[in-house]
CSV table of C-alpha atoms in Angstrom, one decimal:
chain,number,residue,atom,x,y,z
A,3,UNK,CA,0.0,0.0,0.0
A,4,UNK,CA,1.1,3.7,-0.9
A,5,UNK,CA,2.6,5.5,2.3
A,6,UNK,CA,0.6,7.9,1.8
A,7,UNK,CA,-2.8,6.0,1.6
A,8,UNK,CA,-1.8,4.3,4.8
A,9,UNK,CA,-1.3,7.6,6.5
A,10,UNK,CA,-4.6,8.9,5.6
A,11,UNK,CA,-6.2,5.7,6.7
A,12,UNK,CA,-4.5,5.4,10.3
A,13,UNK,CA,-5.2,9.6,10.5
A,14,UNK,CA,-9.3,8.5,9.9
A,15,UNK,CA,-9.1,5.8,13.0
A,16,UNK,CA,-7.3,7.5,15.4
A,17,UNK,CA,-9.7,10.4,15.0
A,18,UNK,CA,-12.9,8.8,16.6
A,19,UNK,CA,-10.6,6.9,18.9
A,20,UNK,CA,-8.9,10.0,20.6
A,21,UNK,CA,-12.2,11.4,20.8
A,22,UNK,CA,-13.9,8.0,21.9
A,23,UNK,CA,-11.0,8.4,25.0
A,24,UNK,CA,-11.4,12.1,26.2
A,25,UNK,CA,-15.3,11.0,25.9
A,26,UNK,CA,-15.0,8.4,28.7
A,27,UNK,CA,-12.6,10.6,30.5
A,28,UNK,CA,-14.8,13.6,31.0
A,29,UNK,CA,-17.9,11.0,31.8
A,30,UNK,CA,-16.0,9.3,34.7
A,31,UNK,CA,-15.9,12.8,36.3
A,32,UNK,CA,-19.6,12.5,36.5
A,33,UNK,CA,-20.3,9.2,38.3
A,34,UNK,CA,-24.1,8.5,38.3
A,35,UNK,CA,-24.7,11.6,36.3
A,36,UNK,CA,-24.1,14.1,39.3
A,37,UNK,CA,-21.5,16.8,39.3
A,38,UNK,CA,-22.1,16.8,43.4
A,39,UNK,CA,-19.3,14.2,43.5
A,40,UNK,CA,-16.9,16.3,41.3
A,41,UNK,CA,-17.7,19.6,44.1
A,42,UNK,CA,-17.3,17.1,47.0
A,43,UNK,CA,-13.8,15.6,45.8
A,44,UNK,CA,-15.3,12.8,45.8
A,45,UNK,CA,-13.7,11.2,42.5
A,46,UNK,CA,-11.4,8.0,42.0
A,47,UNK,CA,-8.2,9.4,41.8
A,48,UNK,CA,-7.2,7.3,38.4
A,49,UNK,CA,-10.1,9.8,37.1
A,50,UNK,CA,-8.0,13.0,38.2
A,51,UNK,CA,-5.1,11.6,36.4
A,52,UNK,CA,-7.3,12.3,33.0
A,53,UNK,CA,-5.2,9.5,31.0
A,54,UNK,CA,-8.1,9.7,28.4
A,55,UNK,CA,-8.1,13.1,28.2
A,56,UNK,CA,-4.6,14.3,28.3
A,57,UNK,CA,-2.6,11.0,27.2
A,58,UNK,CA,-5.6,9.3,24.6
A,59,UNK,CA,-6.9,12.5,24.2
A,60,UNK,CA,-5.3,15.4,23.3
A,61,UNK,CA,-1.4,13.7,22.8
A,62,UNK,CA,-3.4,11.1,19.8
A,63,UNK,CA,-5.6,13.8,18.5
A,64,UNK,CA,-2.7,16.4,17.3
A,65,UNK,CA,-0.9,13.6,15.3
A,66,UNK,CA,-3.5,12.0,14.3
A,67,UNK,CA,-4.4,15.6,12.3
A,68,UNK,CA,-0.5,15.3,10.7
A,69,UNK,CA,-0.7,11.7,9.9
A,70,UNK,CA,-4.0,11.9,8.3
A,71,UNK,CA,-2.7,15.4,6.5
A,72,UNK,CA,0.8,13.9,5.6
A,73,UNK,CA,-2.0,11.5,3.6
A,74,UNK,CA,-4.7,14.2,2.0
A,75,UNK,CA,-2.3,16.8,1.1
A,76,UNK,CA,0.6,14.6,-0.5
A,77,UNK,CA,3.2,15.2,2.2
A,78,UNK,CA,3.5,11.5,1.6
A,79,UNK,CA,5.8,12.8,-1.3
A,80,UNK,CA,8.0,14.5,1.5
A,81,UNK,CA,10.2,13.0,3.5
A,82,UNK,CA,10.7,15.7,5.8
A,83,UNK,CA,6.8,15.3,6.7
A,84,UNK,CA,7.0,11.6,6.6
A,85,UNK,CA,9.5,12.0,9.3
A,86,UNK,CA,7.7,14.3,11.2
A,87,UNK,CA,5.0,11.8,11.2
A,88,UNK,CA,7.3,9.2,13.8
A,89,UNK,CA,8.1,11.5,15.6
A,90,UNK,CA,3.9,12.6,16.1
A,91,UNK,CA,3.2,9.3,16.1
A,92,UNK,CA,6.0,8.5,19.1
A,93,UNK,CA,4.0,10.9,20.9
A,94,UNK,CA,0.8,9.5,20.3
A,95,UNK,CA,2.0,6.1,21.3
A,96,UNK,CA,3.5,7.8,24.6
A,97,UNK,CA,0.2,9.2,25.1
A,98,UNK,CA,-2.0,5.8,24.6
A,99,UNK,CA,0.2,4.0,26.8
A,100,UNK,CA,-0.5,6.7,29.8
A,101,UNK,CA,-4.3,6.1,29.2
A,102,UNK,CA,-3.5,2.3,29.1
A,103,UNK,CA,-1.6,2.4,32.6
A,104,UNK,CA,-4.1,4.7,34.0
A,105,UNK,CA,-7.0,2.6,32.9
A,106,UNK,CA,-5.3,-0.3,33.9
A,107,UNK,CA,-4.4,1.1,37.3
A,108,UNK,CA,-8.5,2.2,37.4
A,109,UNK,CA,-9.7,-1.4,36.7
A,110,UNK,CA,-7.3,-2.4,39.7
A,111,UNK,CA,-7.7,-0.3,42.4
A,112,UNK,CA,-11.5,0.0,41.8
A,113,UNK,CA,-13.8,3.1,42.4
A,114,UNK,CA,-13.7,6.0,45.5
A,115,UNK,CA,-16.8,5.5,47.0
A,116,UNK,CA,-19.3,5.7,50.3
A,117,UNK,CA,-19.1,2.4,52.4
A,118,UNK,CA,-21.0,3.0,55.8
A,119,UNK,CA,-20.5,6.5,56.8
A,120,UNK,CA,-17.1,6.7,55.0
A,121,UNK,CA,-15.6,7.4,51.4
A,122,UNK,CA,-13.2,5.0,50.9
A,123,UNK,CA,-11.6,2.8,47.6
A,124,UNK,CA,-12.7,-0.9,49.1
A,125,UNK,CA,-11.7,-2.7,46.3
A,126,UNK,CA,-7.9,-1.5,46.4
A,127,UNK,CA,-5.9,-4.3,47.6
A,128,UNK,CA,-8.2,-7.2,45.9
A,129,UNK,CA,-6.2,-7.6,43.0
A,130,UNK,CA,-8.8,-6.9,40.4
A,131,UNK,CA,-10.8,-10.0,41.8
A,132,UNK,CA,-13.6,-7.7,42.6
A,133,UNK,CA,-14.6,-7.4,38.9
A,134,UNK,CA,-15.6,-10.9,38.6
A,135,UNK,CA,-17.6,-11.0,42.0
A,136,UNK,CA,-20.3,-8.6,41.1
A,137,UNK,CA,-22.1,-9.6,44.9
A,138,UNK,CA,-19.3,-7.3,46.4
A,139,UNK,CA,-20.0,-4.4,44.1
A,140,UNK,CA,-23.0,-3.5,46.3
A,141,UNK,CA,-20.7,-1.9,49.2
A,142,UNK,CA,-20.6,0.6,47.7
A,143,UNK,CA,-24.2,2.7,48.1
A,144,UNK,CA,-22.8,5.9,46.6
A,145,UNK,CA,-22.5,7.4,44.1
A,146,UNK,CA,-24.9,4.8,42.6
A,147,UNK,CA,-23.4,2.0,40.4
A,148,UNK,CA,-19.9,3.4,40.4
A,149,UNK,CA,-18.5,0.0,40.0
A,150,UNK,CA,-20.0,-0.8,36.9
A,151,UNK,CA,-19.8,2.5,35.8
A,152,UNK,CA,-15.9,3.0,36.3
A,153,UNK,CA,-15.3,-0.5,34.7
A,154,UNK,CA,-17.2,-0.2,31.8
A,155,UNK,CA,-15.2,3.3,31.1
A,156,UNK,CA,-11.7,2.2,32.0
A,157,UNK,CA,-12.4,-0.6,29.9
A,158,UNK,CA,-13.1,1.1,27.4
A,159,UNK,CA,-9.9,3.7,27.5
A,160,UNK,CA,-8.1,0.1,27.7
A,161,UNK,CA,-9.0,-1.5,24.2
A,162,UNK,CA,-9.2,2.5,23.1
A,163,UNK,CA,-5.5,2.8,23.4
A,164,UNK,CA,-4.2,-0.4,23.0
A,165,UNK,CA,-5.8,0.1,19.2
A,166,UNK,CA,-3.9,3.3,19.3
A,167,UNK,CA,-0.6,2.1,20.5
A,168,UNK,CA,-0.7,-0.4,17.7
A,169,UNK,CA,-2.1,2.1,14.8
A,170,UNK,CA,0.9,5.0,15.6
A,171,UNK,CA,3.2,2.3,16.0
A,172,UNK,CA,2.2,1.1,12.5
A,173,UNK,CA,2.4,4.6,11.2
A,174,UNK,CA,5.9,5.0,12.6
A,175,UNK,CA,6.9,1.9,10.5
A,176,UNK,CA,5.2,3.5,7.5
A,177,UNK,CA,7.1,6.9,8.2
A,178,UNK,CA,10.3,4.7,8.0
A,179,UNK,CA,9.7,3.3,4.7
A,180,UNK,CA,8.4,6.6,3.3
A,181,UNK,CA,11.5,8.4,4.4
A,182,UNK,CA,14.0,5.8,3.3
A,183,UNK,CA,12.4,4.1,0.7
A,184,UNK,CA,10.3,7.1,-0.9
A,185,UNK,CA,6.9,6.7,-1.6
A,186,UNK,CA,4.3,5.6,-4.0
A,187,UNK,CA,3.6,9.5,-4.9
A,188,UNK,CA,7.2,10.2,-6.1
A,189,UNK,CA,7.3,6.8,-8.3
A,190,UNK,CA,3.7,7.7,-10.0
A,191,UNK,CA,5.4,11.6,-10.9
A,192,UNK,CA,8.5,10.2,-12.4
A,193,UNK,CA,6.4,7.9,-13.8
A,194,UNK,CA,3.8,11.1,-15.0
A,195,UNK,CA,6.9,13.1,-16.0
A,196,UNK,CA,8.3,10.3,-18.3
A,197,UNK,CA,5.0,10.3,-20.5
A,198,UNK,CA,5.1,13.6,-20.7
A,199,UNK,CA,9.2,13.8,-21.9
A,200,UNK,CA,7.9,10.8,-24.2
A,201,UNK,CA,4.7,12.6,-25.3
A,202,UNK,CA,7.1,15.6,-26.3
A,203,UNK,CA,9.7,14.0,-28.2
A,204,UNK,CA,7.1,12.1,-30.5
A,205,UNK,CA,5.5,15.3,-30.7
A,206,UNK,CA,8.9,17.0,-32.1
């Protein structure tokens, strides 16, 4: 496949995925649809760490603008943008694997939330073991359903950025080859520019 097309195509996927990630990152700040909890501090503290914001977020979105542009405006052509596109992509792959170690470190630990009379992370030393007993979940009484509802986010910021790690990665690979090896655009103009010295000389 052309460089170039490949860029464009991993620029369209990480688009929706870096948005998918800052998303579930803003929602988890808003466990059963209440901002009282945000007021109260009363937030997991994987949450405050805003890996799907900052790290799936924002640090995929911006290359994924160059990678897909360094695709839909020919920079595939030039190397100088092909490199930039690694380096981009390095950051986006630093930024998915924040949001994959927070996320991972949410799914953990487990949610902040009201046991009794106090606010505490119950679930914090039980290795993860609490996901698969869903009879425990009901310690916690507030905020309401914070167990499934941090799970079911941080899992999603986990397949979210493992897909990202491996698409920048990929692009990195395809910025290699488009910088050493040129790309498909500067074969098909010396190809274009041949027809036309050819066209020329039969002309003359």
């Amino acid at each position: 496949m052309c460089t170039g097309k490949c860029s464009l195509c991993i620029g369209k996927t990480l688009y929706p995925l870096a948005l998918i990630s800052a998303f579930c990152n803003i929602i988890l700040f808003f466990p059963d649809w209440k901002v009282t909890y945000v007021q109260n501090k009363q937030i997991t503290e994987e949450v405050k760490l805003m890996g799907g914001l900052v790290g799936g977020g924002v640090m995929v979105l911006i290359p994924a603008f160059h990678i897909y542009m360094t695709g839909e405006r020919g920079w595939c052509a030039n190397r100088i943008g092909m490199f930039l596109s690694i380096i981009l992509a390095a950051v986006g792959v630093a930024g998915a694997l924040y949001s994959f170690s927070v996320a991972v470190l949410g799914l953990y630990h487990g949610p902040l939330c009201k046991v009794g009379d106090e606010w505490i992370t119950p679930f914090e030393y039980k290795n993860a073991d609490y996901l698969k007993d869903r009879a425990s979940w009901e310690k916690c009484t507030e905020p309401k359903n914070v167990v499934k509802f941090n799970s079911g986010l941080f899992s999603v910021l986990f397949f979210v950025s493992i897909l990202q790690i491996i698409l920048c990665g990929i692009q990195m690979i395809n910025g290699l080859f488009g910088c050493l090896c040129g790309t498909c655009r500067d074969t098909e103009n010396t190809r274009h520019n041949n027809v036309i010295l050819t066209t020329t000389v039969h002309a003359a």
